Amino acid sequence: HRHLLGIEALRPDEITVLLDLADSYAALNRQPDKHADALAGLTQINMFFENSTRTQASFEIAGKRLGADVMNMAMQASSVKKGETLIDTALTLNAMHPDLLVVRHPHSGAVDLLAQKVNCAVLNAGDGRHEHPTQALLDALTIRRARGRLHRLSVAICGDIAHSRVARSNIMLLGKMENRIRLIGPPTLMPAGISEFGVEVFEDMKEGLKDVDVVMMLRLQKERMDGGFIPSEREYYHRYGLDEEKLAFAKPDAIVMHPGPMNRGVEIDGTLADDINRSVIQDQVEMGVAVRMAAMDLLARNLRLTRTEAV
Ligand code: CP
């Protein structure tokens, strides 16, 4: 592949290759010297048009550990504020010959559009409610390491499914790897026609969590609710917040996940989120760096191959 725009375009064997490579980078990241040279000589630009802590920091660390020259565009201080469009901004940066562009944008499809205009590899760091492929890949690696496999597992994704690019990418990835997916949440936060995607839908949390191997919690994405239905946080926590009592319906060794940022006391109990016997939330963050190293390494190999053939 030239770009990583979504999980939709990936085959199961390609996902496995990427996760295997990420596993080796996870081992490197625990060494005192964490450096490799897969991106030596290459320029990586991170363009985040929407806030981020985990994704931006881990893409920057991943690029630096692999030897790239990494530049973080401060979008709030850029000429976007003077009315420059996304495409003009991308073409301007493209003229500086970057090799990897990492882009997050509030509009679904914006990153795909941008990828058509530039001649470097583009990685989608989250576009609107469309896709967040590296999040789904890091979730997959976390599950594979915690549960020993990434197939025939029962995975519950809970909460605001309708506005979540994380849910969308995870549904595609976990489906491709032949897992059973249960979506749990209020009907107002469930996308129309979702059951056609081979998932089971539950309104009741305890019913939905019954005997699952993995519980994936999601934040209420209020910034994408367009003034529509926003549940009261108290009521929401009562019905859909994950606590010990609700988790007891899952398998005794079920793992608890959350992509972050997390709202403690809204979708998850803070003590449970910190319980290292159940929660793998910090492992997800750790795997984020490894997965992004692997994704950029594979795209850079393809980039170098294409350039060699063109000479
Ligand atoms: N999970 C995730 O995308 O977090 P950030 O918004 O902090 O990058």
Short mmCIF file of C-alpha atoms and ligand atoms in Angstrom, two decimals:
data_model
loop_
_atom_site.label_atom_id
_atom_site.label_comp_id
_atom_site.label_asym_id
_atom_site.label_seq_id
_atom_site.Cartn_x
_atom_site.Cartn_y
_atom_site.Cartn_z
CA HIS A 1 0.00 0.00 0.00
CA ARG A 2 1.10 3.57 -0.67
CA HIS A 3 -0.92 5.03 2.23
CA LEU A 4 -2.56 3.87 5.46
CA LEU A 5 -5.98 5.50 5.23
CA GLY A 6 -8.17 2.90 6.88
CA ILE A 7 -8.58 -0.70 7.99
CA GLU A 8 -11.07 -1.24 5.18
CA ALA A 9 -8.28 -1.65 2.60
CA LEU A 10 -6.20 -4.15 4.62
CA ARG A 11 -6.30 -7.95 4.24
CA PRO A 12 -6.07 -10.19 7.34
CA ASP A 13 -2.57 -11.41 6.33
CA GLU A 14 -1.38 -7.78 5.97
CA ILE A 15 -2.73 -7.00 9.44
CA THR A 16 -0.80 -9.98 10.83
CA VAL A 17 2.46 -8.90 9.14
CA LEU A 18 2.10 -5.40 10.60
CA LEU A 19 1.32 -6.71 14.10
CA ASP A 20 4.29 -9.12 13.98
CA LEU A 21 6.62 -6.25 13.09
CA ALA A 22 5.02 -4.08 15.80
CA ASP A 23 5.69 -6.86 18.31
CA SER A 24 9.40 -6.67 17.49
CA TYR A 25 9.32 -2.86 17.88
CA ALA A 26 7.53 -3.29 21.24
CA ALA A 27 10.56 -5.36 22.35
CA LEU A 28 12.97 -2.69 21.05
CA ASN A 29 11.02 0.01 22.94
CA ARG A 30 11.80 -1.77 26.22
CA GLN A 31 15.56 -1.72 25.54
CA PRO A 32 17.82 1.03 26.93
CA ASP A 33 18.73 2.01 23.32
CA LYS A 34 15.45 2.28 21.43
CA HIS A 35 16.79 3.37 18.08
CA ALA A 36 16.61 1.76 14.65
CA ASP A 37 17.20 3.25 11.21
CA ALA A 38 14.13 2.24 9.15
CA LEU A 39 13.23 5.88 8.47
CA ALA A 40 16.78 7.32 8.30
CA GLY A 41 16.98 10.15 5.78
CA LEU A 42 13.19 10.52 5.56
CA THR A 43 11.08 13.52 6.58
CA GLN A 44 7.86 13.03 8.55
CA ILE A 45 5.35 15.86 9.01
CA ASN A 46 2.56 15.56 11.58
CA MET A 47 -0.52 17.70 10.80
CA PHE A 48 -3.16 17.58 13.52
CA PHE A 49 -6.22 19.72 12.77
CA GLU A 50 -7.90 18.28 15.88
CA ASN A 51 -6.62 17.87 19.45
CA SER A 52 -4.58 14.81 20.38
CA THR A 53 -2.35 13.57 23.18
CA ARG A 54 -1.66 9.88 22.49
CA THR A 55 -1.69 9.75 18.70
CA GLN A 56 0.43 12.82 18.09
CA ALA A 57 2.98 12.01 20.81
CA SER A 58 3.33 8.39 19.71
CA PHE A 59 3.70 9.23 16.00
CA GLU A 60 6.41 11.73 16.91
CA ILE A 61 8.24 9.29 19.19
CA ALA A 62 7.85 6.49 16.61
CA GLY A 63 9.37 8.63 13.85
CA LYS A 64 12.27 9.78 16.01
CA ARG A 65 13.06 6.25 17.22
CA LEU A 66 13.29 5.13 13.59
CA GLY A 67 15.60 7.98 12.60
CA ALA A 68 13.22 10.25 10.63
CA ASP A 69 13.40 14.05 10.69
CA VAL A 70 10.07 14.78 12.38
CA MET A 71 8.24 18.08 12.17
CA ASN A 72 5.04 18.81 14.09
CA MET A 73 2.96 21.46 12.32
CA ALA A 74 1.36 23.72 14.93
CA MET A 75 -1.96 23.97 13.11
CA GLN A 76 -3.34 26.59 15.53
CA ALA A 77 -0.45 28.88 14.54
CA SER A 78 -0.51 28.03 10.82
CA SER A 79 -1.94 29.95 7.86
CA VAL A 80 -5.06 27.74 8.09
CA LYS A 81 -6.12 30.45 10.56
CA LYS A 82 -5.83 32.99 7.70
CA GLY A 83 -8.20 30.97 5.55
CA GLU A 84 -5.79 28.64 3.71
CA THR A 85 -7.57 25.42 2.75
CA LEU A 86 -6.58 21.89 3.75
CA ILE A 87 -5.53 21.08 0.19
CA ASP A 88 -3.45 24.27 -0.26
CA THR A 89 -1.78 23.58 3.09
CA ALA A 90 -1.00 20.03 2.00
CA LEU A 91 0.32 21.13 -1.42
CA THR A 92 2.55 23.72 0.28
CA LEU A 93 4.06 21.09 2.57
CA ASN A 94 4.27 18.60 -0.31
CA ALA A 95 6.53 21.04 -2.19
CA MET A 96 9.04 20.64 0.66
CA HIS A 97 9.37 16.92 -0.25
CA PRO A 98 8.21 15.15 2.89
CA ASP A 99 8.13 11.35 2.78
CA LEU A 100 5.44 10.68 5.40
CA LEU A 101 2.45 12.88 6.24
CA VAL A 102 0.49 12.01 9.39
CA VAL A 103 -2.90 13.74 9.33
CA ARG A 104 -5.79 14.09 11.78
CA HIS A 105 -8.84 16.06 10.64
CA PRO A 106 -12.36 16.62 12.03
CA HIS A 107 -14.02 15.82 8.67
CA SER A 108 -14.59 12.24 7.49
CA GLY A 109 -12.86 11.69 4.15
CA ALA A 110 -10.53 14.70 4.45
CA VAL A 111 -7.41 12.54 4.80
CA ASP A 112 -8.34 10.39 1.76
CA LEU A 113 -8.81 13.58 -0.28
CA LEU A 114 -5.46 14.95 0.83
CA ALA A 115 -3.72 11.67 -0.05
CA GLN A 116 -4.83 12.09 -3.68
CA LYS A 117 -3.03 15.46 -3.93
CA VAL A 118 0.42 14.67 -2.54
CA ASN A 119 3.24 12.37 -3.65
CA CYS A 120 4.31 11.02 -0.25
CA ALA A 121 2.84 8.35 2.02
CA VAL A 122 -0.15 9.53 4.07
CA LEU A 123 -1.19 8.00 7.40
CA ASN A 124 -4.68 8.66 8.74
CA ALA A 125 -4.43 9.66 12.41
CA GLY A 126 -8.24 9.89 12.67
CA ASP A 127 -10.73 11.59 10.30
CA GLY A 128 -14.10 12.66 11.71
CA ARG A 129 -16.21 9.64 12.56
CA HIS A 130 -14.74 7.63 9.64
CA GLU A 131 -11.54 5.73 10.55
CA HIS A 132 -8.65 5.66 13.05
CA PRO A 133 -6.63 2.75 11.63
CA THR A 134 -3.57 2.89 13.89
CA GLN A 135 -5.87 2.89 16.95
CA ALA A 136 -7.56 -0.32 15.77
CA LEU A 137 -4.15 -1.87 15.04
CA LEU A 138 -2.77 -0.99 18.47
CA ASP A 139 -5.96 -2.33 20.06
CA ALA A 140 -5.52 -5.55 18.07
CA LEU A 141 -1.90 -5.93 19.20
CA THR A 142 -2.90 -5.30 22.83
CA ILE A 143 -5.65 -7.95 22.59
CA ARG A 144 -3.32 -10.46 20.88
CA ARG A 145 -0.67 -10.03 23.58
CA ALA A 146 -3.16 -10.17 26.49
CA ARG A 147 -5.36 -13.01 25.20
CA GLY A 148 -2.73 -14.93 23.18
CA ARG A 149 -4.73 -14.75 19.94
CA LEU A 150 -6.77 -12.39 17.75
CA HIS A 151 -9.47 -14.70 16.44
CA ARG A 152 -12.60 -16.40 17.83
CA LEU A 153 -12.82 -13.91 20.71
CA SER A 154 -16.00 -12.26 21.88
CA VAL A 155 -15.45 -8.49 22.00
CA ALA A 156 -17.90 -5.93 23.42
CA ILE A 157 -17.60 -2.33 22.20
CA CYS A 158 -19.62 -0.10 24.51
CA GLY A 159 -20.98 3.43 24.46
CA ASP A 160 -21.06 6.10 21.79
CA ILE A 161 -20.67 3.90 18.70
CA ALA A 162 -22.41 6.37 16.37
CA HIS A 163 -19.76 9.09 16.57
CA SER A 164 -16.71 6.86 16.99
CA ARG A 165 -14.06 6.32 14.31
CA VAL A 166 -12.33 4.00 16.83
CA ALA A 167 -15.43 1.76 16.90
CA ARG A 168 -15.69 1.79 13.09
CA SER A 169 -12.05 0.77 12.54
CA ASN A 170 -12.22 -1.83 15.31
CA ILE A 171 -15.44 -3.36 13.95
CA MET A 172 -13.73 -3.78 10.57
CA LEU A 173 -10.47 -5.16 11.95
CA LEU A 174 -11.98 -7.54 14.49
CA GLY A 175 -14.49 -8.72 11.89
CA LYS A 176 -11.73 -9.43 9.33
CA MET A 177 -9.92 -11.52 11.98
CA GLU A 178 -13.08 -13.58 12.64
CA ASN A 179 -14.06 -12.40 16.09
CA ARG A 180 -17.60 -12.04 17.45
CA ILE A 181 -18.49 -8.39 17.98
CA ARG A 182 -21.16 -7.11 20.37
CA LEU A 183 -22.09 -3.42 20.33
CA ILE A 184 -23.65 -2.07 23.52
CA GLY A 185 -25.21 1.37 23.97
CA PRO A 186 -28.37 3.45 23.91
CA PRO A 187 -30.21 3.35 20.54
CA THR A 188 -29.56 7.11 20.13
CA LEU A 189 -25.79 6.40 20.04
CA MET A 190 -26.02 3.38 17.70
CA PRO A 191 -25.53 3.97 13.94
CA ALA A 192 -28.54 3.10 11.76
CA GLY A 193 -28.24 -0.24 9.95
CA ILE A 194 -25.19 -1.35 11.96
CA SER A 195 -26.50 -4.93 12.42
CA GLU A 196 -25.85 -5.48 8.69
CA PHE A 197 -22.12 -5.46 9.54
CA GLY A 198 -22.34 -8.87 11.21
CA VAL A 199 -22.42 -7.49 14.77
CA GLU A 200 -24.88 -8.11 17.61
CA VAL A 201 -26.49 -5.02 19.15
CA PHE A 202 -27.49 -4.72 22.83
CA GLU A 203 -29.20 -1.92 24.74
CA ASP A 204 -28.67 -3.58 28.11
CA MET A 205 -25.07 -3.53 29.35
CA LYS A 206 -25.25 -6.66 31.53
CA GLU A 207 -26.86 -8.70 28.75
CA GLY A 208 -24.30 -7.48 26.21
CA LEU A 209 -21.29 -8.16 28.43
CA LYS A 210 -22.27 -11.76 29.15
CA ASP A 211 -19.20 -14.02 28.77
CA VAL A 212 -17.17 -11.63 26.58
CA ASP A 213 -13.34 -11.85 26.46
CA VAL A 214 -12.72 -8.16 25.82
CA VAL A 215 -14.59 -5.04 26.99
CA MET A 216 -13.78 -1.92 24.99
CA MET A 217 -15.20 1.32 26.43
CA LEU A 218 -15.70 4.53 24.43
CA ARG A 219 -15.95 8.20 25.37
CA LEU A 220 -19.11 10.22 24.67
CA GLN A 221 -17.95 12.24 21.63
CA LYS A 222 -19.86 15.39 22.52
CA GLU A 223 -17.92 17.45 19.96
CA ARG A 224 -19.55 15.37 17.19
CA MET A 225 -23.11 15.39 18.58
CA ASP A 226 -24.07 18.56 16.62
CA GLY A 227 -26.40 19.79 19.38
CA GLY A 228 -28.38 16.50 19.17
CA PHE A 229 -29.05 14.12 22.04
CA ILE A 230 -26.43 14.43 24.79
CA PRO A 231 -27.18 12.07 27.68
CA SER A 232 -26.95 13.26 31.28
CA GLU A 233 -23.60 12.02 32.60
CA ARG A 234 -25.12 10.71 35.85
CA GLU A 235 -27.80 8.72 34.08
CA TYR A 236 -25.32 7.51 31.46
CA TYR A 237 -22.87 6.26 34.10
CA HIS A 238 -25.67 4.43 35.90
CA ARG A 239 -26.71 2.56 32.73
CA TYR A 240 -23.53 2.32 30.67
CA GLY A 241 -20.56 3.20 32.89
CA LEU A 242 -18.28 0.18 33.36
CA ASP A 243 -17.80 -0.76 37.01
CA GLU A 244 -16.98 -4.00 38.88
CA GLU A 245 -20.65 -4.96 39.09
CA LYS A 246 -21.25 -4.79 35.33
CA LEU A 247 -17.83 -6.28 34.50
CA ALA A 248 -18.76 -9.35 36.58
CA PHE A 249 -21.03 -10.43 33.67
CA ALA A 250 -18.00 -10.78 31.36
CA LYS A 251 -15.58 -13.74 31.54
CA PRO A 252 -13.58 -13.74 34.81
CA ASP A 253 -10.38 -12.98 32.86
CA ALA A 254 -11.91 -10.43 30.47
CA ILE A 255 -9.68 -7.44 29.76
CA VAL A 256 -10.83 -3.81 29.96
CA MET A 257 -9.79 -1.39 27.22
CA HIS A 258 -10.26 2.31 26.48
CA PRO A 259 -8.64 4.24 23.60
CA GLY A 260 -8.49 7.45 25.64
CA PRO A 261 -9.05 10.22 26.37
CA MET A 262 -11.06 8.79 29.25
CA ASN A 263 -13.79 10.51 31.28
CA ARG A 264 -13.64 8.84 34.69
CA GLY A 265 -17.04 8.47 36.30
CA VAL A 266 -18.83 8.90 32.95
CA GLU A 267 -18.10 5.80 30.83
CA ILE A 268 -15.76 4.02 33.27
CA ASP A 269 -15.09 3.79 36.99
CA GLY A 270 -11.67 5.35 37.74
CA THR A 271 -10.53 2.58 40.11
CA LEU A 272 -11.34 -0.10 37.51
CA ALA A 273 -9.46 1.84 34.82
CA ASP A 274 -6.38 1.81 37.08
CA ASP A 275 -6.67 -1.88 38.06
CA ILE A 276 -3.72 -3.49 36.29
CA ASN A 277 -5.21 -6.95 36.84
CA ARG A 278 -8.12 -6.07 34.51
CA SER A 279 -7.28 -2.89 32.62
CA VAL A 280 -4.84 -2.87 29.67
CA ILE A 281 -5.28 0.86 28.99
CA GLN A 282 -1.60 1.68 29.56
CA ASP A 283 -0.59 -1.31 27.39
CA GLN A 284 -2.68 0.21 24.60
CA VAL A 285 -0.66 3.43 24.88
CA GLU A 286 2.60 1.45 24.87
CA MET A 287 1.53 -0.56 21.79
CA GLY A 288 0.60 2.71 20.06
CA VAL A 289 4.25 3.62 19.61
CA ALA A 290 5.18 0.12 18.36
CA VAL A 291 2.29 -0.06 15.88
CA ARG A 292 3.07 3.40 14.47
CA MET A 293 6.74 2.43 14.08
CA ALA A 294 5.65 -0.69 12.16
CA ALA A 295 3.15 1.19 9.97
CA MET A 296 5.69 3.86 8.98
CA ASP A 297 8.44 1.26 8.46
CA LEU A 298 6.25 -0.73 6.03
CA LEU A 299 5.13 2.38 4.12
CA ALA A 300 8.74 3.59 3.90
CA ARG A 301 9.87 0.22 2.46
CA ASN A 302 7.21 0.58 -0.22
CA LEU A 303 8.20 4.20 -0.85
CA ARG A 304 11.87 3.29 -1.33
CA LEU A 305 10.92 0.41 -3.64
CA THR A 306 8.72 2.65 -5.79
CA ARG A 307 11.46 5.27 -6.03
CA THR A 308 14.10 2.68 -6.99
CA GLU A 309 11.82 1.34 -9.74
CA ALA A 310 11.22 4.89 -11.01
CA VAL A 311 14.97 5.59 -11.42
N1 CP B 1 -6.97 7.48 21.26
C1 CP B 1 -6.68 8.67 20.71
O1 CP B 1 -6.77 8.89 19.50
O2 CP B 1 -6.25 9.61 21.62
P1 CP B 1 -5.80 11.10 21.26
O3 CP B 1 -7.03 11.84 20.76
O4 CP B 1 -5.28 11.69 22.55
O5 CP B 1 -4.76 11.03 20.19
#
